[in-house]
């Protein structure tokens, strides 16, 4: 991994509660609030200065721009929700370019696990504990899936993997 253990240690504590909020919000309301994506970007702006060499910090801002442009295009084509596009763009600076394949594998695995766990949870007592969640609605569920759940989970998994497998 190109992400270092030290970078993962810097990024994980402030990113964790934001990702948990994104997961909850997307499951409950099928929305990723702007405050979550904006806060994630502010965390990178501040913590990135401390965690990264300055040249790497500046290059990581390019990740934000490229992923935002792609997200806008996918959203315009109807292939991705606006909140998902904003979350991906805000999360992109946390990902080292050399770890692109790793994050793509994580997102793919998390998407499969997310769909499976959501379908299973729908048929368990969890649904009774959260009856008002929009993602349980069969009308919504046939058209959409709360991708914030696996996207935020992927970012967390990437940072946790950095703790154990990150570069020195």
Tab-separated table of C-alpha atoms in Angstrom:
chain	number	residue	atom	x	y	z
A	1	UNK	CA	0.000	0.000	0.000
A	2	UNK	CA	1.132	3.526	-0.707
A	3	UNK	CA	-0.894	4.820	2.244
A	4	UNK	CA	1.394	4.848	5.270
A	5	UNK	CA	0.458	3.635	8.714
A	6	UNK	CA	1.033	7.153	10.050
A	7	UNK	CA	-1.334	8.642	7.463
A	8	UNK	CA	-3.983	6.062	8.323
A	9	UNK	CA	-3.560	6.946	12.018
A	10	UNK	CA	-4.041	10.638	11.238
A	11	UNK	CA	-7.046	10.168	8.936
A	12	UNK	CA	-9.050	7.375	10.587
A	13	UNK	CA	-10.213	9.049	13.844
A	14	UNK	CA	-11.906	12.080	12.237
A	15	UNK	CA	-13.167	10.108	9.215
A	16	UNK	CA	-14.781	7.310	11.255
A	17	UNK	CA	-17.733	9.287	12.694
A	18	UNK	CA	-18.394	10.962	9.343
A	19	UNK	CA	-18.552	7.602	7.569
A	20	UNK	CA	-20.825	6.153	10.248
A	21	UNK	CA	-23.154	9.131	9.790
A	22	UNK	CA	-23.094	8.687	5.990
A	23	UNK	CA	-23.964	5.004	6.329
A	24	UNK	CA	-26.819	5.686	8.752
A	25	UNK	CA	-28.179	8.604	6.750
A	26	UNK	CA	-28.123	6.764	3.437
A	27	UNK	CA	-29.783	3.674	4.897
A	28	UNK	CA	-32.392	5.694	6.800
A	29	UNK	CA	-33.166	8.453	4.292
A	30	UNK	CA	-31.422	7.498	1.041
A	31	UNK	CA	-29.590	10.813	1.292
A	32	UNK	CA	-25.974	11.741	1.945
A	33	UNK	CA	-26.166	15.241	3.418
A	34	UNK	CA	-23.899	17.981	2.121
A	35	UNK	CA	-22.686	18.584	5.684
A	36	UNK	CA	-21.141	15.087	5.692
A	37	UNK	CA	-19.346	15.447	2.360
A	38	UNK	CA	-18.266	19.003	3.147
A	39	UNK	CA	-16.966	17.983	6.575
A	40	UNK	CA	-15.044	15.096	5.041
A	41	UNK	CA	-13.354	17.502	2.656
A	42	UNK	CA	-12.554	19.949	5.479
A	43	UNK	CA	-11.001	17.081	7.446
A	44	UNK	CA	-8.745	16.336	4.505
A	45	UNK	CA	-7.886	20.022	4.089
A	46	UNK	CA	-6.719	20.259	7.701
A	47	UNK	CA	-5.449	16.783	8.580
A	48	UNK	CA	-3.924	16.243	5.143
A	49	UNK	CA	-1.580	19.156	5.786
A	50	UNK	CA	-0.340	17.370	8.900
A	51	UNK	CA	-0.320	13.814	7.540
A	52	UNK	CA	1.115	14.223	4.053
A	53	UNK	CA	4.202	15.773	2.506
A	54	UNK	CA	3.142	19.090	0.967
A	55	UNK	CA	3.626	17.993	-2.660
A	56	UNK	CA	1.523	14.846	-2.078
A	57	UNK	CA	-1.099	16.962	-0.321
A	58	UNK	CA	-1.402	19.218	-3.363
A	59	UNK	CA	-1.586	16.266	-5.785
A	60	UNK	CA	-4.373	14.678	-3.734
A	61	UNK	CA	-6.548	17.733	-4.459
A	62	UNK	CA	-6.394	16.664	-8.100
A	63	UNK	CA	-8.066	13.396	-7.024
A	64	UNK	CA	-10.979	15.466	-5.732
A	65	UNK	CA	-11.376	17.355	-9.019
A	66	UNK	CA	-11.137	14.309	-11.265
A	67	UNK	CA	-13.555	12.219	-9.187
A	68	UNK	CA	-15.981	15.140	-8.882
A	69	UNK	CA	-16.008	15.568	-12.686
A	70	UNK	CA	-16.580	11.833	-13.175
A	71	UNK	CA	-19.297	11.833	-10.504
A	72	UNK	CA	-21.107	14.725	-12.174
A	73	UNK	CA	-20.990	12.873	-15.499
A	74	UNK	CA	-22.267	9.619	-13.937
A	75	UNK	CA	-24.991	11.525	-12.087
A	76	UNK	CA	-26.073	13.299	-15.267
A	77	UNK	CA	-26.275	9.918	-17.015
A	78	UNK	CA	-28.430	8.558	-14.171
A	79	UNK	CA	-25.819	5.977	-13.188
A	80	UNK	CA	-25.046	7.450	-9.762
A	81	UNK	CA	-26.815	9.527	-7.149
A	82	UNK	CA	-25.671	13.051	-6.435
A	83	UNK	CA	-24.806	12.302	-2.813
A	84	UNK	CA	-22.774	9.272	-3.859
A	85	UNK	CA	-20.868	11.398	-6.395
A	86	UNK	CA	-20.151	14.075	-3.777
A	87	UNK	CA	-19.049	11.466	-1.236
A	88	UNK	CA	-16.686	9.810	-3.724
A	89	UNK	CA	-15.171	13.188	-4.607
A	90	UNK	CA	-14.730	14.142	-0.949
A	91	UNK	CA	-13.218	10.748	-0.130
A	92	UNK	CA	-10.861	10.696	-3.133
A	93	UNK	CA	-8.086	12.831	-1.566
A	94	UNK	CA	-7.699	10.277	1.231
A	95	UNK	CA	-6.734	7.603	-1.317
A	96	UNK	CA	-3.143	7.342	-2.513
A	97	UNK	CA	-3.009	7.098	-6.319
A	98	UNK	CA	-0.850	3.987	-6.074
A	99	UNK	CA	-3.699	2.306	-4.167
A	100	UNK	CA	-6.267	2.818	-6.932
A	101	UNK	CA	-6.606	-0.902	-7.635
A	102	UNK	CA	-6.925	-1.646	-3.911
A	103	UNK	CA	-9.754	0.857	-3.454
A	104	UNK	CA	-11.559	-0.380	-6.570
A	105	UNK	CA	-11.416	-3.940	-5.244
A	106	UNK	CA	-12.625	-2.741	-1.828
A	107	UNK	CA	-15.537	-0.812	-3.356
A	108	UNK	CA	-16.516	-3.807	-5.497
A	109	UNK	CA	-16.423	-6.201	-2.550
A	110	UNK	CA	-18.230	-3.717	-0.302
A	111	UNK	CA	-20.958	-3.180	-2.907
A	112	UNK	CA	-21.610	-6.922	-3.132
A	113	UNK	CA	-21.484	-7.331	0.652
A	114	UNK	CA	-23.662	-4.245	1.102
A	115	UNK	CA	-26.405	-5.478	-1.217
A	116	UNK	CA	-26.339	-8.936	0.393
A	117	UNK	CA	-26.337	-7.635	3.984
A	118	UNK	CA	-29.090	-5.122	3.229
A	119	UNK	CA	-31.310	-7.811	1.691
A	120	UNK	CA	-30.629	-10.161	4.619
A	121	UNK	CA	-31.203	-7.438	7.245
A	122	UNK	CA	-34.517	-6.606	5.574
A	123	UNK	CA	-35.738	-10.063	6.611
A	124	UNK	CA	-34.525	-9.947	10.216
A	125	UNK	CA	-35.599	-8.136	13.404
A	126	UNK	CA	-33.366	-5.236	12.364
A	127	UNK	CA	-36.161	-4.109	10.077
A	128	UNK	CA	-38.578	-3.955	13.015
A	129	UNK	CA	-36.098	-1.782	14.940
A	130	UNK	CA	-35.818	0.636	11.999
A	131	UNK	CA	-39.242	0.504	10.303
A	132	UNK	CA	-39.072	4.058	8.976
A	133	UNK	CA	-35.872	3.593	6.971
A	134	UNK	CA	-36.519	4.604	3.380
A	135	UNK	CA	-34.118	1.964	2.053
A	136	UNK	CA	-36.499	-0.788	3.262
A	137	UNK	CA	-39.292	0.591	1.057
A	138	UNK	CA	-39.878	-1.861	-1.797
A	139	UNK	CA	-40.763	0.979	-4.177
A	140	UNK	CA	-37.389	2.634	-3.533
A	141	UNK	CA	-35.469	-0.626	-3.236
A	142	UNK	CA	-36.370	-1.799	-6.739
A	143	UNK	CA	-34.882	1.333	-8.293
A	144	UNK	CA	-32.128	2.350	-5.909
A	145	UNK	CA	-29.643	1.056	-3.381
A	146	UNK	CA	-28.055	3.177	-0.626
A	147	UNK	CA	-24.510	3.153	-2.075
A	148	UNK	CA	-23.297	5.446	0.718
A	149	UNK	CA	-23.296	2.305	2.869
A	150	UNK	CA	-20.608	0.432	0.865
A	151	UNK	CA	-18.786	3.600	-0.243
A	152	UNK	CA	-18.248	4.827	3.317
A	153	UNK	CA	-17.452	1.277	4.392
A	154	UNK	CA	-14.800	1.073	1.674
A	155	UNK	CA	-13.105	4.256	2.828
A	156	UNK	CA	-13.070	2.954	6.399
A	157	UNK	CA	-11.749	-0.453	5.293
A	158	UNK	CA	-9.000	1.256	3.282
A	159	UNK	CA	-7.886	3.358	6.250
A	160	UNK	CA	-8.037	0.392	8.638
A	161	UNK	CA	-6.007	-1.696	6.162
A	162	UNK	CA	-3.484	1.144	6.159
A	163	UNK	CA	-3.032	0.681	9.903
A	164	UNK	CA	-1.922	-2.910	9.375
A	165	UNK	CA	-0.494	-3.027	5.873
A	166	UNK	CA	0.492	0.583	5.230
A	167	UNK	CA	3.929	1.601	4.107
A	168	UNK	CA	6.370	2.403	6.881
